[in-house]
Coordinates of C-alpha atoms in Angstrom, one line a residue:
M1 CA 0.0 -0.2 0.3
L2 CA 1.2 3.6 -1.0
K3 CA 2.2 5.6 2.3
T4 CA 0.9 9.3 2.4
R5 CA 4.0 10.6 1.3
S6 CA 4.3 8.3 -2.0
I7 CA 0.6 10.2 -2.4
L8 CA 2.2 13.4 -2.1
L9 CA 5.1 12.3 -4.3
S10 CA 2.5 11.8 -6.9
A11 CA 1.1 15.2 -6.7
I12 CA 4.9 16.4 -7.8
V13 CA 5.0 13.7 -10.5
A14 CA 1.9 15.4 -12.0
S15 CA 3.1 18.9 -11.7
L16 CA 5.8 17.9 -13.7
A17 CA 3.4 18.5 -16.5
G18 CA 3.6 22.1 -15.6
F19 CA 7.8 21.6 -16.4
L20 CA 6.8 21.0 -20.2
F21 CA 3.9 23.6 -20.4
G22 CA 6.4 25.9 -19.2
F23 CA 9.5 24.7 -21.6
D24 CA 7.2 24.2 -24.7
T25 CA 5.3 27.7 -24.1
I26 CA 8.8 29.8 -24.0
V27 CA 11.3 27.9 -26.2
I28 CA 9.7 29.1 -29.2
S29 CA 10.9 32.8 -28.5
G30 CA 14.3 31.7 -29.1
A31 CA 13.2 30.8 -32.6
D32 CA 11.0 33.4 -33.4
R33 CA 13.1 35.2 -35.5
P34 CA 15.3 32.7 -37.3
I35 CA 12.2 30.8 -38.3
Q36 CA 10.6 34.1 -39.8
E37 CA 13.6 34.6 -41.7
I38 CA 14.1 31.2 -43.2
W39 CA 10.7 30.8 -44.4
E40 CA 10.1 34.6 -45.3
T41 CA 6.6 34.6 -43.6
S42 CA 4.7 37.8 -43.3
D43 CA 3.9 39.5 -39.8
L44 CA 0.5 37.8 -39.9
F45 CA 1.4 34.6 -41.3
H46 CA 4.3 34.3 -38.9
G47 CA 2.1 35.5 -35.6
T48 CA -0.9 33.0 -36.7
F49 CA 0.7 29.9 -37.7
I50 CA 4.2 29.7 -36.0
M51 CA 3.9 31.7 -32.8
S52 CA 0.5 31.1 -32.1
M53 CA -0.5 28.0 -33.7
A54 CA 0.5 26.0 -30.1
L55 CA -1.8 28.4 -28.5
W56 CA -4.6 27.8 -30.6
G57 CA -4.0 23.8 -29.7
T58 CA -3.6 24.9 -26.0
V59 CA -7.2 26.4 -26.5
I60 CA -8.4 22.9 -27.8
G61 CA -6.7 20.8 -25.4
A62 CA -8.2 23.3 -22.4
L63 CA -11.6 23.3 -23.4
F64 CA -11.9 19.7 -23.8
G65 CA -9.4 18.6 -21.7
G66 CA -12.0 18.0 -19.2
I67 CA -13.7 15.2 -21.2
P68 CA -11.0 12.3 -21.2
C69 CA -10.2 13.3 -17.5
D70 CA -13.9 12.6 -16.7
R71 CA -14.1 9.5 -19.1
F72 CA -10.6 7.9 -18.7
G73 CA -9.3 9.2 -15.6
R74 CA -6.6 11.6 -14.5
K75 CA -3.8 9.2 -14.7
K76 CA -4.4 8.4 -18.5
T77 CA -5.0 11.9 -19.6
L78 CA -1.9 12.8 -18.0
F79 CA 0.2 10.1 -19.6
G80 CA -1.6 11.1 -22.8
I81 CA -0.2 14.5 -22.5
G82 CA 3.2 13.4 -22.1
V83 CA 3.1 11.7 -25.5
L84 CA 1.7 14.9 -27.2
Y85 CA 4.8 16.8 -25.9
L86 CA 7.1 14.0 -27.2
L87 CA 5.4 14.0 -30.7
S88 CA 5.4 18.1 -30.7
A89 CA 9.3 18.1 -30.0
L90 CA 10.1 15.9 -32.3
G91 CA 8.1 17.3 -35.2
S92 CA 9.2 20.7 -34.6
A93 CA 12.8 19.9 -34.7
F94 CA 12.3 17.9 -38.2
A95 CA 9.8 19.9 -39.7
P96 CA 10.6 20.9 -43.5
D97 CA 8.2 23.4 -44.0
P98 CA 6.2 26.1 -42.1
Y99 CA 3.3 23.8 -42.1
I100 CA 4.3 20.7 -40.7
F101 CA 6.1 23.0 -38.0
S102 CA 2.6 24.7 -37.3
F103 CA 0.9 21.2 -37.1
S104 CA 3.7 19.9 -34.4
R105 CA 3.3 22.9 -32.3
F106 CA -0.6 22.7 -32.1
I107 CA 0.1 19.2 -31.0
G108 CA 2.2 20.3 -28.4
G109 CA -0.4 23.0 -27.7
L110 CA -2.7 20.5 -26.9
G111 CA -0.9 18.7 -24.4
V112 CA -0.2 22.2 -22.8
G113 CA -4.0 22.7 -22.7
A114 CA -4.7 19.5 -21.5
S115 CA -2.2 19.4 -18.7
S116 CA -3.8 23.0 -17.3
V117 CA -6.9 20.9 -16.6
A118 CA -5.7 17.6 -15.5
A119 CA -2.6 18.2 -13.6
P120 CA -4.6 20.8 -11.0
I121 CA -7.7 18.7 -10.7
Y122 CA -5.5 15.7 -10.1
I123 CA -3.3 17.2 -7.5
S124 CA -6.4 19.1 -5.6
E125 CA -8.2 15.5 -5.4
I126 CA -5.3 13.7 -3.9
T127 CA -4.0 16.3 -1.4
P128 CA -5.3 17.1 1.9
A129 CA -6.8 20.8 2.3
A130 CA -4.4 22.5 4.7
D131 CA -1.6 21.5 1.9
R132 CA -3.8 21.8 -1.4
G133 CA -2.7 25.2 -2.0
R134 CA 1.0 24.6 -1.6
L135 CA 0.9 21.3 -4.0
V136 CA -1.6 22.6 -6.7
A137 CA 1.1 25.9 -6.8
S138 CA 3.9 23.1 -7.4
Y139 CA 2.3 22.7 -10.8
Q140 CA 3.0 26.6 -11.4
F141 CA 6.3 26.4 -9.8
N142 CA 7.2 23.6 -12.3
I143 CA 5.7 25.8 -15.0
V144 CA 8.2 28.7 -14.1
L145 CA 11.0 26.4 -13.9
G146 CA 10.2 25.1 -17.3
I147 CA 10.6 28.9 -18.6
L148 CA 13.7 29.3 -17.2
I149 CA 15.3 26.4 -18.5
A150 CA 14.0 26.9 -21.8
Y151 CA 15.2 30.4 -21.7
V152 CA 18.9 29.3 -20.4
S153 CA 18.4 26.4 -23.2
N154 CA 17.9 28.8 -25.4
Y155 CA 20.8 31.0 -25.0
L156 CA 23.3 28.3 -24.8
I157 CA 22.2 26.5 -27.8
G158 CA 22.3 29.9 -29.4
I159 CA 26.0 30.1 -28.8
Y160 CA 27.2 26.9 -29.6
F161 CA 25.0 26.0 -32.9
D162 CA 24.6 28.2 -35.9
E163 CA 21.5 28.1 -38.6
Y164 CA 20.2 24.9 -37.3
A165 CA 20.1 26.1 -33.5
W166 CA 16.5 26.8 -33.5
R167 CA 15.7 22.9 -34.1
W168 CA 17.8 22.1 -31.3
M169 CA 15.9 24.8 -29.0
L170 CA 12.6 22.8 -29.9
G171 CA 13.9 19.2 -30.4
V172 CA 15.4 19.1 -26.8
E173 CA 11.9 19.1 -25.3
A174 CA 11.8 15.3 -26.3
I175 CA 14.0 14.4 -23.2
P176 CA 12.0 15.7 -20.4
A177 CA 8.4 14.8 -22.2
A178 CA 9.9 10.9 -22.5
I179 CA 10.8 11.4 -18.8
Y180 CA 7.9 12.5 -17.5
A181 CA 5.5 9.9 -19.2
F182 CA 7.6 7.1 -17.6
F183 CA 7.1 8.5 -14.2
V184 CA 3.3 9.3 -14.7
L185 CA 2.8 5.3 -15.2
G186 CA 3.8 4.8 -11.5
V187 CA 1.3 7.6 -9.7
P188 CA -2.4 6.0 -8.3
E189 CA -5.5 7.3 -9.5
S190 CA -7.8 10.0 -8.0
P191 CA -9.8 8.8 -5.2
R192 CA -12.6 10.9 -6.0
W193 CA -12.8 9.7 -9.6
L194 CA -12.3 6.2 -8.6
A195 CA -15.4 6.4 -6.3
L196 CA -17.8 9.0 -8.3
K197 CA -16.7 7.7 -12.3
K198 CA -15.3 4.0 -11.6
K199 CA -17.3 3.2 -8.7
D200 CA -14.7 1.7 -7.1
D201 CA -15.1 2.5 -3.2
E202 CA -12.5 0.1 -1.9
A203 CA -10.0 1.5 -3.7
A204 CA -11.1 5.0 -2.8
K205 CA -11.4 4.4 0.8
K206 CA -7.9 3.1 0.7
L207 CA -6.4 6.2 -0.6
L208 CA -8.6 8.5 1.5
K209 CA -7.4 6.6 4.4
Q210 CA -3.8 7.2 3.7
L211 CA -4.0 10.9 3.1
N212 CA -5.8 11.0 6.4
P213 CA -5.3 8.4 8.4
K214 CA -7.5 9.9 11.5
A215 CA -10.4 10.5 9.7
N216 CA -13.6 8.6 9.5
V217 CA -13.3 7.4 5.7
A218 CA -16.6 5.8 5.7
K219 CA -18.0 9.6 6.4
M220 CA -15.4 11.0 3.8
L221 CA -16.6 8.7 1.0
E222 CA -20.4 9.4 2.0
T223 CA -19.9 13.0 1.5
I224 CA -18.0 12.6 -1.7
K225 CA -20.4 10.6 -3.3
G226 CA -23.3 12.8 -1.7
S227 CA -21.8 16.1 -3.6
V228 CA -22.5 14.9 -7.2
G229 CA -26.2 15.2 -6.4
T230 CA -29.0 13.7 -8.6
S231 CA -29.5 13.0 -12.2
T232 CA -32.0 15.9 -12.4
D233 CA -29.7 18.6 -11.1
P234 CA -28.9 21.4 -13.9
N235 CA -26.6 21.6 -16.5
F236 CA -23.0 23.2 -16.2
F237 CA -24.1 26.7 -17.7
S238 CA -27.2 27.0 -15.4
R239 CA -27.8 29.6 -12.4
K240 CA -26.7 27.1 -9.9
Y241 CA -22.9 27.3 -10.9
S242 CA -23.0 31.2 -12.0
F243 CA -20.7 32.2 -9.4
P244 CA -17.9 29.8 -9.9
I245 CA -18.3 30.5 -13.5
L246 CA -17.9 33.9 -13.2
L247 CA -14.8 33.5 -11.2
A248 CA -13.2 31.2 -13.1
F249 CA -13.8 33.4 -16.3
L250 CA -12.8 36.8 -14.6
I251 CA -9.5 35.4 -13.0
A252 CA -8.6 33.5 -16.2
F253 CA -9.0 36.9 -18.4
F254 CA -7.2 39.1 -16.0
N255 CA -4.5 36.7 -16.2
Q256 CA -3.9 37.0 -19.7
L257 CA -4.9 40.8 -19.8
S258 CA -1.7 41.7 -17.4
G259 CA 0.1 41.1 -20.6
I260 CA 2.2 37.8 -19.3
N261 CA 2.4 36.1 -22.4
F262 CA 2.9 38.9 -24.1
V263 CA 6.5 39.5 -22.4
L264 CA 7.3 35.9 -22.2
Y265 CA 6.6 35.1 -25.6
Y266 CA 8.1 38.4 -27.3
A267 CA 10.7 39.3 -24.4
P268 CA 13.5 39.7 -27.1
R269 CA 11.6 42.1 -29.4
I270 CA 10.5 43.9 -26.3
F271 CA 13.9 44.4 -25.4
E272 CA 15.2 45.4 -28.8
Q273 CA 12.6 48.0 -29.2
A274 CA 13.8 49.0 -25.4
G275 CA 17.2 49.6 -27.3
I276 CA 19.3 46.3 -26.1
A277 CA 21.7 45.0 -29.0
A278 CA 20.0 41.9 -30.8
T279 CA 23.1 39.9 -29.7
E280 CA 22.3 40.4 -26.1
V281 CA 18.4 39.8 -25.9
L282 CA 18.3 35.9 -25.4
G283 CA 20.7 36.8 -22.6
A284 CA 18.5 39.5 -21.0
S285 CA 15.6 37.2 -20.8
I286 CA 17.3 34.9 -18.5
P287 CA 16.9 37.4 -15.7
L288 CA 13.0 37.0 -16.0
G289 CA 13.3 33.1 -15.9
I290 CA 15.3 33.4 -12.4
V291 CA 12.9 36.2 -11.0
N292 CA 9.8 34.0 -11.9
L293 CA 11.1 31.3 -10.4
L294 CA 12.1 32.6 -7.0
F295 CA 9.0 34.7 -6.4
T296 CA 6.7 31.6 -7.6
L297 CA 8.5 29.9 -4.8
L298 CA 7.4 33.0 -2.3
G299 CA 4.2 32.5 -3.7
M300 CA 4.1 28.8 -2.8
Y301 CA 5.1 29.3 0.8
L302 CA 2.8 31.9 1.4
I303 CA -0.5 30.5 -0.5
D304 CA -1.7 28.2 2.2
R305 CA -0.6 31.0 5.3
V306 CA -2.0 34.3 4.1
G307 CA -4.4 32.8 1.5
R308 CA -5.1 33.0 -2.3
K309 CA -6.9 36.7 -1.9
Q310 CA -4.1 38.5 -0.4
L311 CA -1.8 37.1 -2.8
M312 CA -3.8 38.4 -5.6
Y313 CA -4.0 42.1 -3.7
Y314 CA 0.0 41.6 -3.7
G315 CA 0.0 40.9 -7.3
S316 CA -2.6 43.5 -8.4
F317 CA -0.6 46.4 -6.9
G318 CA 2.6 45.1 -7.8
Y319 CA 1.4 44.9 -11.9
I320 CA 0.0 48.3 -11.8
I321 CA 3.2 50.0 -10.4
S322 CA 5.6 47.6 -12.4
L323 CA 3.6 48.1 -15.6
L324 CA 3.3 51.8 -15.5
G325 CA 7.2 51.9 -14.8
V326 CA 7.4 50.2 -18.0
A327 CA 5.2 52.4 -20.1
W328 CA 7.1 55.6 -18.5
G329 CA 10.6 53.7 -19.7
F330 CA 9.3 53.4 -23.2
F331 CA 7.7 56.8 -23.2
T332 CA 11.1 58.8 -22.1
G333 CA 13.4 56.5 -23.7
A334 CA 14.8 55.5 -20.5
E335 CA 18.0 53.4 -20.6
G336 CA 17.0 49.4 -21.8
S337 CA 18.3 47.9 -18.4
L338 CA 15.8 50.3 -16.5
V339 CA 13.2 48.7 -18.9
V340 CA 14.6 45.3 -17.8
A341 CA 14.2 46.1 -14.2
F342 CA 10.9 47.2 -14.4
I343 CA 9.5 44.1 -16.5
S344 CA 11.4 41.8 -13.9
A345 CA 9.3 43.6 -11.4
F346 CA 6.5 42.7 -13.7
I347 CA 7.2 39.1 -13.4
A348 CA 7.7 39.1 -9.6
A349 CA 4.3 40.4 -9.1
H350 CA 2.8 38.0 -11.4
A351 CA 4.8 34.9 -9.6
V352 CA 3.6 35.5 -6.3
G353 CA -0.2 36.7 -7.4
Q354 CA -1.9 35.5 -10.3
G355 CA 0.9 32.6 -10.9
A356 CA 0.6 31.1 -7.8
V357 CA -3.2 31.4 -7.7
I358 CA -4.7 31.0 -10.6
W359 CA -4.3 27.1 -11.4
V360 CA -5.3 26.7 -7.6
F361 CA -8.2 28.9 -7.5
I362 CA -10.3 27.2 -10.4
S363 CA -9.4 23.9 -9.2
E364 CA -11.1 24.5 -5.9
I365 CA -14.1 26.3 -6.9
F366 CA -16.0 24.0 -8.8
P367 CA -18.1 21.4 -7.2
N368 CA -17.3 17.4 -7.9
K369 CA -20.1 16.8 -10.4
V370 CA -18.5 19.7 -12.9
R371 CA -15.2 20.0 -11.5
D372 CA -13.7 18.7 -15.1
Y373 CA -15.7 21.5 -16.8
G374 CA -15.2 24.1 -14.7
M375 CA -11.2 23.6 -14.8
S376 CA -11.8 23.4 -18.8
L377 CA -13.9 26.8 -18.9
G378 CA -11.4 28.6 -16.8
S379 CA -8.2 27.3 -18.5
G380 CA -9.9 27.8 -21.8
T381 CA -10.6 31.0 -21.1
H382 CA -7.0 31.7 -19.9
W383 CA -5.9 30.1 -23.2
V384 CA -8.2 31.8 -25.9
F385 CA -7.1 35.1 -24.3
A386 CA -3.1 34.3 -24.5
A387 CA -3.7 33.0 -28.2
L388 CA -5.6 36.2 -29.3
I389 CA -2.5 38.4 -27.5
T390 CA 0.2 36.2 -28.9
L391 CA -1.3 36.2 -32.5
L392 CA -2.0 40.0 -32.8
T393 CA 1.8 40.9 -30.9
P394 CA 3.8 41.1 -33.9
T395 CA 1.1 43.7 -35.8
V396 CA 0.7 45.4 -32.4
L397 CA 4.4 46.0 -32.0
N398 CA 4.9 47.5 -35.5
T399 CA 1.5 49.4 -34.8
F400 CA 1.9 50.9 -31.3
S401 CA 4.5 52.4 -28.9
G402 CA 5.9 50.2 -26.3
G403 CA 4.6 52.9 -23.8
S404 CA 1.0 52.8 -25.1
I405 CA 0.6 49.0 -24.8
F406 CA 2.0 48.6 -21.1
A407 CA -0.1 51.7 -20.1
F408 CA -2.9 49.7 -21.4
F409 CA -2.2 46.4 -19.4
A410 CA -2.0 48.6 -16.2
G411 CA -5.4 49.5 -16.6
M412 CA -6.4 46.2 -17.1
M413 CA -4.7 45.5 -13.6
F414 CA -6.5 48.2 -11.8
L415 CA -10.1 46.3 -13.0
Q416 CA -8.4 43.2 -11.8
L417 CA -7.5 45.0 -8.2
L418 CA -11.3 45.9 -8.1
F419 CA -12.2 42.3 -9.1
V420 CA -10.2 40.9 -5.8
W421 CA -11.4 43.6 -3.9
L422 CA -15.4 43.3 -4.7
V423 CA -16.0 39.7 -5.8
M424 CA -13.0 37.3 -5.0
P425 CA -13.7 34.8 -1.8
E426 CA -11.2 33.5 -0.1
T427 CA -10.6 29.4 -0.2
K428 CA -7.9 28.4 1.9
N429 CA -8.0 25.7 4.6
R430 CA -11.6 24.6 2.9
T431 CA -12.2 20.7 1.8
L432 CA -13.5 20.4 -1.4
E433 CA -16.8 19.9 -0.3
E434 CA -16.9 22.5 2.1
L435 CA -16.2 25.1 -0.7
E436 CA -19.0 23.7 -2.6
D437 CA -21.5 24.2 0.2
I438 CA -20.1 27.8 0.5
L439 CA -20.0 28.7 -3.6
L440 CA -23.4 27.6 -4.6
P441 CA -26.1 30.1 -3.7
E442 CA -29.1 27.8 -3.1
D443 CA -26.8 25.8 -0.3
A444 CA -25.1 28.4 2.0
E445 CA -24.2 32.2 2.5
F446 CA -21.1 33.7 1.3
D447 CA -18.9 33.6 4.5
F448 CA -15.3 32.8 3.5
D449 CA -13.8 33.8 6.8
G450 CA -13.8 30.6 8.8
E451 CA -11.2 28.0 9.2
A452 CA -12.1 24.3 7.9
T453 CA -10.7 20.9 8.8
S454 CA -7.6 19.9 7.2
E455 CA -8.8 16.6 5.6
V456 CA -8.8 16.1 2.0

């Protein structure tokens, strides 16, 4: 029988999908200009089929990722994600033309989107409430670790390889993809999925007992099974689930309207526009990855201590100040190093706020019966806006000044601050079933200040 620490290790293995997410998302930044020059594509074609095609795959993977999670289970879905990453890395590296390259990136995008649904759901369902924020946030930590490694990998490959450097940048992802797929074969299934979908109460009880050795497992299982209601319950898009749907949509919407993917995908171009030499832009991107990693660790440390809402306050104020600083730098023609410093502060605000919170929060706020579809909606919203921003960025950068663009993002973050203040509830230290009782309007009043048990 697996011990509790083995279950927690399983959460860490699942979170490694985030490493591939981060690596796959950012590795394209190093291949951006070389690919456009080699295949002589227009800005619109390049933005649509080269830079953002993975994100359109991500949109589909996110919107429909809840289906395999629900039907085949979390474990099989996570393994399939590893296979998609592997195929994408190899296809991108050996692509003979932009069309096969685009299709390969699309496959990888399916993996990214599905992982942003499956991994947070899986981790949230196998971990105790007191540790859920930290462990689900480990998915985000692996995302930023993957981002940092992608920046470093691109920089080193750019030094030691010439015209085919971009192929190595993209192909090297096959190694961690194969390792992840192998390790995920050893993780157990979610106890909630076993009980609710496979109807395997005994296996579910064993896992719940390992997670909560002092709890009344029979009562916990009864609560879990009772949480799905009856067959006459309303469908997902109904008034009953309107508040969690609103929360998921808004947090995902504001995540991308901060400009985070705009910066991460196009950091080299932004730095060039700020006056940094073209030969130094890949190296200038590495500090962003380091800052992202360090402040994500801080967010992981704080999320179960101060709560999700407080971190969103920290991030919102940090966003506004840093984005206005970047806008000022572009408007006044400040030194490129000063722009890098403000963008690094922006990355720090994101990492400790939205970055640490988004996947945890969305995985918590939906009831057991519709969690797969709720996570798909939140993740899908996130990726639709990420894809739109990435597609339009080459054109936007050639049309508007950097100052205008970052001033717009700062304005959006002021609206996020209002959302956090007026709408967002606190979810820390609540079991998933307790949150269900609180967030569904016909079941309970909106009281978010009480403490709860640490049961899973």
